[in-house]
Structures are given as structure tokens and as C-alpha cells.
Protein backbone atom coordinates (compact mmCIF):
# COMPACT_ATOMS: atom_id res chain seq x y z
CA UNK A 1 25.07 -19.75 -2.98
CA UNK A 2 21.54 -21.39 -3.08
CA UNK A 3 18.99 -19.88 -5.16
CA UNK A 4 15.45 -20.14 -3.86
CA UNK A 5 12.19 -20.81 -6.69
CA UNK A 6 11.08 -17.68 -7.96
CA UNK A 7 7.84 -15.76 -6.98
CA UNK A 8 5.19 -14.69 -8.95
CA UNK A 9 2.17 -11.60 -8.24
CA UNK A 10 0.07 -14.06 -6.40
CA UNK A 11 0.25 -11.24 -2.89
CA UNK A 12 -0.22 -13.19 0.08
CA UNK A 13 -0.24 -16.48 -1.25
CA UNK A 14 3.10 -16.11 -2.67
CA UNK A 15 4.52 -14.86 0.81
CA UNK A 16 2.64 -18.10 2.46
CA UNK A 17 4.17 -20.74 0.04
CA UNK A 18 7.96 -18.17 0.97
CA UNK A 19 7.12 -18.62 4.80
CA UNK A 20 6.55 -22.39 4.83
CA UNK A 21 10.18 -22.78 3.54
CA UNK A 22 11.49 -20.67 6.22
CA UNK A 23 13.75 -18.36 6.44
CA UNK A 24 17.79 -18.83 7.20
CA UNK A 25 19.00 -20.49 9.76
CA UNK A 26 20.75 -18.25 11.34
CA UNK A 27 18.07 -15.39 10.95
CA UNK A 28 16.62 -16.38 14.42
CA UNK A 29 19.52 -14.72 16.14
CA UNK A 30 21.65 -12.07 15.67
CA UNK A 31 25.26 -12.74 14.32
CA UNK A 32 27.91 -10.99 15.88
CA UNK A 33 31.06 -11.90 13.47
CA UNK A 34 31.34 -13.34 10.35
CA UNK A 35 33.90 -16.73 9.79
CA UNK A 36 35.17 -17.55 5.82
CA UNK A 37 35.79 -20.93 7.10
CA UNK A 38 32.03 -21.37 8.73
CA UNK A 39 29.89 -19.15 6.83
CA UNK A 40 26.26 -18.21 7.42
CA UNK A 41 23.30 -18.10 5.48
CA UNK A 42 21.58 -14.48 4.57
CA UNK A 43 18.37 -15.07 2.60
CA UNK A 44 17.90 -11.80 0.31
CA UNK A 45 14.71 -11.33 -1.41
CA UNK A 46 15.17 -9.50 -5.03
CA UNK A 47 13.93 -8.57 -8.53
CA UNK A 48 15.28 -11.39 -11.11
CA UNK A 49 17.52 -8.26 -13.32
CA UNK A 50 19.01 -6.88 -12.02
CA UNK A 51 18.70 -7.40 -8.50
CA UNK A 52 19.30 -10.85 -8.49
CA UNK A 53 21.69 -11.15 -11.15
CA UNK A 54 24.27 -8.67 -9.00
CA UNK A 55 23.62 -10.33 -6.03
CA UNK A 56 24.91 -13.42 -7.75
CA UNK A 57 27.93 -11.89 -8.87
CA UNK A 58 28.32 -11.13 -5.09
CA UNK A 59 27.75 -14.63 -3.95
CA UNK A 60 29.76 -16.40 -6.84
CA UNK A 61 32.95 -14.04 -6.81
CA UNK A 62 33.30 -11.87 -2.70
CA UNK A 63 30.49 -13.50 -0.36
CA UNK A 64 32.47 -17.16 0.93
CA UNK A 65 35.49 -15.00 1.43
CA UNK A 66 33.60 -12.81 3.67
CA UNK A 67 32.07 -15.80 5.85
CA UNK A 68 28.64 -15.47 4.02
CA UNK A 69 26.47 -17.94 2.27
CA UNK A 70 23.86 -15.92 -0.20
CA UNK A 71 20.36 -17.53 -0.58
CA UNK A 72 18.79 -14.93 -3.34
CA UNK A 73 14.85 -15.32 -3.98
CA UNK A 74 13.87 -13.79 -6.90
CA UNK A 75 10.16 -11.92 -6.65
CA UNK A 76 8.53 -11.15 -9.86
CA UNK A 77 6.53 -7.77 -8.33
CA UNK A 78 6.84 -5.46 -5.78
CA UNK A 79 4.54 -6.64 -3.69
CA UNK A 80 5.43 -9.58 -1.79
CA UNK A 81 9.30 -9.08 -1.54
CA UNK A 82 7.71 -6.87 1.46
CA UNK A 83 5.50 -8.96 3.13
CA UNK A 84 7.83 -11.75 2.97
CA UNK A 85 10.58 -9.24 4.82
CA UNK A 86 7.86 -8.69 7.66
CA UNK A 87 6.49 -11.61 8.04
CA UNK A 88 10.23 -13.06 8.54
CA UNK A 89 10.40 -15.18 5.64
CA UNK A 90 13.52 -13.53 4.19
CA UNK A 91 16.57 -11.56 5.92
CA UNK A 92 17.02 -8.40 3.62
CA UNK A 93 15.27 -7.52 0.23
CA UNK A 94 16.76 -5.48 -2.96
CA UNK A 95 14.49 -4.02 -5.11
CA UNK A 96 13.36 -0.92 -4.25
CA UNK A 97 13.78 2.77 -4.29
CA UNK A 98 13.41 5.00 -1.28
CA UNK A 99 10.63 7.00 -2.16
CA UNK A 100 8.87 3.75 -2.77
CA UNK A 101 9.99 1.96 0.26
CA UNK A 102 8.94 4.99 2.38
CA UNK A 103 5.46 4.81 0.71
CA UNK A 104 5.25 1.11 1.78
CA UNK A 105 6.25 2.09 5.41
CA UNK A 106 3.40 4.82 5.25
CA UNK A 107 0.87 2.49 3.88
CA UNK A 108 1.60 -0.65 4.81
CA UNK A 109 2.85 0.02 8.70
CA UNK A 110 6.51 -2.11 8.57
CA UNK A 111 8.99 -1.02 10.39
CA UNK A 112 12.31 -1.50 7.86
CA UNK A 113 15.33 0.20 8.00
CA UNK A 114 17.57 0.74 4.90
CA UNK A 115 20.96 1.16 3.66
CA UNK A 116 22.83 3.31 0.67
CA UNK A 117 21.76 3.32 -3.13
CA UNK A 118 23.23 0.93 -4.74
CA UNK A 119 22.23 1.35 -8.41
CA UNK A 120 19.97 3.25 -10.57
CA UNK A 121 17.75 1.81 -13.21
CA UNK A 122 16.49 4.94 -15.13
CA UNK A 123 12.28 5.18 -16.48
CA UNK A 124 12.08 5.06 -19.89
CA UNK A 125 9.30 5.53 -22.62
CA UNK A 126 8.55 2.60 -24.88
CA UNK A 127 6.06 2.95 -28.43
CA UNK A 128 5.63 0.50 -30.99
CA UNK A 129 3.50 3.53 -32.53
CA UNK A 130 5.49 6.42 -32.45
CA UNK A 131 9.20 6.88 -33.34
CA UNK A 132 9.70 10.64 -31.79
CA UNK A 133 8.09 12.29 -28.52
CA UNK A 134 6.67 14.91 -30.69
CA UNK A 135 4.74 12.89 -32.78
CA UNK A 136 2.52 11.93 -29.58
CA UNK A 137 -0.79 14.26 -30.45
CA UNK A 138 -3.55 15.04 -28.05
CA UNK A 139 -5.77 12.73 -26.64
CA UNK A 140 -2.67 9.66 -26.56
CA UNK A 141 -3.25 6.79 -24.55
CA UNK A 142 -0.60 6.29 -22.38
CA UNK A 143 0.20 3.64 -20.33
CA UNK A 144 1.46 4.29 -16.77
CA UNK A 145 1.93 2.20 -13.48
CA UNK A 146 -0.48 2.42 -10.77
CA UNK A 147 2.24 2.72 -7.72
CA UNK A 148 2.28 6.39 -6.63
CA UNK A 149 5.80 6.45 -5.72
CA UNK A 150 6.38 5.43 -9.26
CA UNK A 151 3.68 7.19 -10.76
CA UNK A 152 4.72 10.57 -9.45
CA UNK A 153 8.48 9.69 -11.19
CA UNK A 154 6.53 8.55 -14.59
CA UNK A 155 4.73 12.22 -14.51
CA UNK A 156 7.74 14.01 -14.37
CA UNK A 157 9.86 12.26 -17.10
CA UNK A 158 6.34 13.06 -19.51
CA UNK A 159 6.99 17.02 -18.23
CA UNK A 160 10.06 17.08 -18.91
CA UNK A 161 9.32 15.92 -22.83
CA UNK A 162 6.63 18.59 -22.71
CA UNK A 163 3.62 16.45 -23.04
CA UNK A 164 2.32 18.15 -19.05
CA UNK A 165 3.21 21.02 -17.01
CA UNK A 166 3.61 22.46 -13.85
CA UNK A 167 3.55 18.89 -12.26
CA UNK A 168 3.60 18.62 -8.36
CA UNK A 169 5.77 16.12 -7.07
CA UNK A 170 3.25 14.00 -5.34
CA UNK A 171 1.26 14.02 -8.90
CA UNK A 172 -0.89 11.66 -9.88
CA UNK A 173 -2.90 11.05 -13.12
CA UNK A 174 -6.32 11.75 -10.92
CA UNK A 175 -4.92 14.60 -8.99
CA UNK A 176 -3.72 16.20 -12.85
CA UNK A 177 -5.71 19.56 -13.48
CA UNK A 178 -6.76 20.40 -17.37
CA UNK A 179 -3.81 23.60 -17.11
CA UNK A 180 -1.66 20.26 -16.18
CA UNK A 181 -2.32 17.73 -19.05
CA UNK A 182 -3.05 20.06 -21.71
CA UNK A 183 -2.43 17.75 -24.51
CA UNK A 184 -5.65 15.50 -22.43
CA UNK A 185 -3.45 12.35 -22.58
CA UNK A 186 -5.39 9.53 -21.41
CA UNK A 187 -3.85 7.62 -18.84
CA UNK A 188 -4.03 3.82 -18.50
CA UNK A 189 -3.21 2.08 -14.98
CA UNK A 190 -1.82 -0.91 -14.49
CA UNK A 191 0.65 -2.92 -12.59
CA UNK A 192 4.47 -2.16 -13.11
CA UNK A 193 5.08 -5.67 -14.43
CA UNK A 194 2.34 -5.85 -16.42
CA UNK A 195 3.20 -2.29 -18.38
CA UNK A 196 5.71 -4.26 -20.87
CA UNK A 197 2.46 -6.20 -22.33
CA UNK A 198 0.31 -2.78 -23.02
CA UNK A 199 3.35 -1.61 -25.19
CA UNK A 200 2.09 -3.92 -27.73
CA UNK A 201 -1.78 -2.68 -27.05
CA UNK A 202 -2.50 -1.47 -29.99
CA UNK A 203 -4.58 1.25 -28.50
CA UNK A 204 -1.14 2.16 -26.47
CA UNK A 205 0.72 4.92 -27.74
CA UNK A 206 3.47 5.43 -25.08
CA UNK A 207 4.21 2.65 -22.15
CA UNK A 208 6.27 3.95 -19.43
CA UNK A 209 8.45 1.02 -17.92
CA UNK A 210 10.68 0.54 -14.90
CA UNK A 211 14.07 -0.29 -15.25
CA UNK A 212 13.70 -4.19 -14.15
CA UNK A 213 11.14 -4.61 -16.27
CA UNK A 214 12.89 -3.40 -19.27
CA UNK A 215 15.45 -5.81 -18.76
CA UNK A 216 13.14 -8.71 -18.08
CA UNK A 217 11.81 -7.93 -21.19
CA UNK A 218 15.03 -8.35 -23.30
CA UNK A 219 14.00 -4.52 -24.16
CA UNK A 220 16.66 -1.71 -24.12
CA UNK A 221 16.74 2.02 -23.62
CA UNK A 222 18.53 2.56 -26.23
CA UNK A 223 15.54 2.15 -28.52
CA UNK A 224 13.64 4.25 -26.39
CA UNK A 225 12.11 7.69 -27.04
CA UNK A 226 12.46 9.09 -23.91
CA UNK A 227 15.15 7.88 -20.69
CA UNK A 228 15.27 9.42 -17.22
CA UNK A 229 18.21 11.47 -17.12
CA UNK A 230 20.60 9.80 -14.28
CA UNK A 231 22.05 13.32 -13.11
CA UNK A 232 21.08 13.78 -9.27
CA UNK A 233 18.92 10.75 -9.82
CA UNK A 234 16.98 10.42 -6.16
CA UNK A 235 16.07 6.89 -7.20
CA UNK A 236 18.83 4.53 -6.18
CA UNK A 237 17.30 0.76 -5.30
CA UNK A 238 18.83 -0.21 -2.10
CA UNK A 239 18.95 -3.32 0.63
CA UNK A 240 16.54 -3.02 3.37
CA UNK A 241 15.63 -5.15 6.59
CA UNK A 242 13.76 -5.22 9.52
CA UNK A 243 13.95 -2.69 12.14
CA UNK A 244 16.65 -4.26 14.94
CA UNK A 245 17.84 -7.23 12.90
CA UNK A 246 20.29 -5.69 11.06
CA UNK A 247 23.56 -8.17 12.02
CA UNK A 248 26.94 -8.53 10.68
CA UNK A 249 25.40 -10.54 7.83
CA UNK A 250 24.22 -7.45 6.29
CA UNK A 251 26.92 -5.12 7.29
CA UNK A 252 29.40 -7.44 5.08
CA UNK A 253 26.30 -7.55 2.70
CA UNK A 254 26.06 -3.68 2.74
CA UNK A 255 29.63 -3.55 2.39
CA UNK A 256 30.08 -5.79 -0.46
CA UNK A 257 27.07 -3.94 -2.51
CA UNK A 258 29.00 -0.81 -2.62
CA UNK A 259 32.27 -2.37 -3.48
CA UNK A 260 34.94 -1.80 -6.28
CA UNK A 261 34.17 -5.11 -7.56
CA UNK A 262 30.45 -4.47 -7.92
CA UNK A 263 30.99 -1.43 -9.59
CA UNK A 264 33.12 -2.71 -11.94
CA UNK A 265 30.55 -5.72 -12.45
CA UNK A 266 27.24 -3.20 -12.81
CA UNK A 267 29.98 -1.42 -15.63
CA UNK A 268 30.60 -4.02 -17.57
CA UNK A 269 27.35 -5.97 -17.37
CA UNK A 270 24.84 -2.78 -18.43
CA UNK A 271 27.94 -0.64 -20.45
CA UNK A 272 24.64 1.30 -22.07
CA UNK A 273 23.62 2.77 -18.92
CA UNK A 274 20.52 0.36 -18.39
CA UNK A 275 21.33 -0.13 -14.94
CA UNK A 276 24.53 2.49 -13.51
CA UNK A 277 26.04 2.36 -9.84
CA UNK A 278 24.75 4.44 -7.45
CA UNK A 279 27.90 5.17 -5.40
């Protein structure tokens, strides 16, 4: 398994400096069948935790046995693992959601396809001001990301701890009426990876953070006030690729995502819950 540099928030840029080292080798043409003894390359684009770290497992412990040779490039946002998807640079990315990756199809114009959930990292609320959800008072300052898809999900878990109410599904914190935010939190935008520095803002009272994040951050739910409950959770982060390329790299790919052995690995490596398999 080769492990490509990793990729900061730099948008384009980044995807420019990913395309001039090209893609695999074999991503040119479709593979029909897979060979242990002459494996291929797959180049899979993915957040550092735990995207990265499980697709590791899956190239250090099932991938040579299935005739595949793993090249994982981490991306630090979720931005460019996209762009470098459509513009060819990688084979397959792992790091998002399907409500998010629809978004991105809607917005954006790519034509991706997707497989099953693989895992589910669950939103939490983070305070370095506040020990209990009900010692938030009116007027808090609360810092939220500024992707919709993600946005809408933040929303909900703050409705369900009774801070709003009566919150659409395709909320966001400009669409929110007064009847809505009646406690007149006052939202703070910003990107996902950045959320993890306003939690120590001290003008921050609650930072809502996304799963990889958390565990970039060496943070843990368990110390915070509020987690997404996991129960009919609709956001599983699963593999996606380009419309008409998917091969029999990422069937065996697909196949070894959702099996026994990763399980067993996502079980034993987040036994808190941090990040819980999908399937």
C-alpha cells in the first residue's frame, strides 16, 4: 500500500498539485478481474480519521489477497477530495455522506455514483464554557459549519436538546424564523475543519463538530454535551466514483469495506462509539 502526501484546503490548487502526480495506472482502463499474484493499483481519496486509517487496515491486512494495491490520499476538507475525483486525479473517494454528496452533485454538476454506508461518525456538541445543554441561555454564540448538507444535520441535533423548534429539514441558520430560534442563538459560520479552533473562542459557547474532525482533534464524544443519536442514522460516509468507471477494483473495494473484518476493526478501534459500522 502506498500512501500519497496529504492535502490541505487550498481548493483548486490542491487538486492541481493531486493531478500532476496522476492518477493509477491502471485507472485509464477498465479492469475486468482482479489477480493476488499481479495486483492493481486503486488510488482512493479520504479524510485522514477515520477514512484513511480504515482504509489502511484494508490495505495492510485483506487488499494483496484480493489482487489490489491501495494508494490512500488523505484530504484535509471536503472540498477537493471532489474535484480531484472529477478531474481524474483519484479512482474512488471516502469521506462523505449521501446527503452531502447529493448536494455536491446538485451544485457542483459531477456525475458520481456511490456505494453502501460504510460507517457513521455521529455530530456532537463541544463547550469549553458550559458543562450541561441547559446552561446555554439566550442570545449563545454558537458555532456551526457553513455546508448545508451539514448544517441542516447540526440544526436538528440543537432541536432535539431544545435550544430551536419546529426545524425544517432543509434548515438553515438564515432561513430560521424568530418562532424557530426562540432562545435568538447567534450563529457563527465557518468551515467544518476550522469549527475545532472556535471551540476555544472565547466568545464560543457551543461548537458543533463533525465526526472526523473530532478525531483529528484528539477530542472525544464522550466529553461532549450533546451526541447524535446513531438509531436510523441517514448519515453513513460511503465510497463513491465516477459515473461508468466503476471496475472490479472497486467492486473488491466495495466488498472489502463492508466486510467482517472491517467491522470487527471499526469495533475495536472506536469501542466508544466515535465512529460505528454502518452495515
Amino acid at each position: 500500500m502506498r500512501k500519497a502526501f496529504s492535502l490541505v484546503a487550498t481548493g483548486v490548487a490542491a487538486a492541481l498539485a493531486l493531478t500532476a502526480c496522476g492518477g493509477s495506472e491502471s485507472s485509464s482502463s477498465a479492469v475486468e478481474s482482479l489477480d493476488p499474484a499481479n495486483p492493481v493499483t486503486l488510488t482512493v481519496g479520504a479524510s485522514p480519521q477515520p477514512h484513511a486509517v480504515i482504509l489502511e487496515y484494508v490495505a495492510d491486512n485483506l487488499a494483496a489477497d484480493a489482487g489490489l494495491d491501495l494508494e490512500v490520499v488523505p484530504f484535509d476538507d471536503y472540498v477537493t477530495p471532489n474535484i480531484a475525483l472529477d478531474d481524474g486525479s483519484i479512482d474512488a473517494n471516502y469521506f462523505q455522506h449521501l446527503s452531502y454528496l447529493e448536494a455536491q452533485i446538485a451544485d457542483q454538476g459531477y456525475d458520481f455514483e456511490h456505494g453502501e454506508g460504510i460507517h457513521i461518525e455521529p455530530y456532537a456538541v463541544f463547550s469549553e464554557k458550559h458543562e450541561d445543554m441547559a446552561d446555554v441561555e439566550d442570545g449563545a454564540r454558537v458555532a456551526i459549519t457553513n455546508d448545508p448538507s451539514n448544517q441542516a444535520r447540526a440544526l436538528a441535533l440543537l432541536e432535539d436538546a431544545g435550544l430551536l423548534k419546529d426545524v425544517p429539514e432543509d434548515a438553515s441558520v438564515i432561513s430560521l424564523t424568530d418562532e424557530q430560534n426562540p432562545m435568538k442563538l447567534d450563529f457563527v459560520e465557518n468551515q467544518a475543519e476550522l469549527l475545532v479552533n472556535d471551540l476555544s473562542d472565547p466568545t464560543v459557547d457551543l461548537a458543533i463538530i463533525n465526526g472526523n474532525y473530532i478525531l483529528d482533534a484528539g477530542l472525544n464524544t464522550d466529553d461532549a454535551l450533546l451526541v447524535e443519536s446513531l438509531d436510523n442514522n441517514p448519515y453513513a460516509n460511503l465510497l463513491a466514483w465516477k459515473t461508468g468507471s466503476k471496475d472490479a477494483r472497486i467492486d473488491k473495494l466495495e466488498e472489502l469495506l463492508h466486510s467482517p473484518e472491517v467491522k470487527a476493526f471499526i469495533e475495536e478501534q472506536w469501542p466508544n462509539g466515535d465512529v460505528t459500522p454502518a452495515f
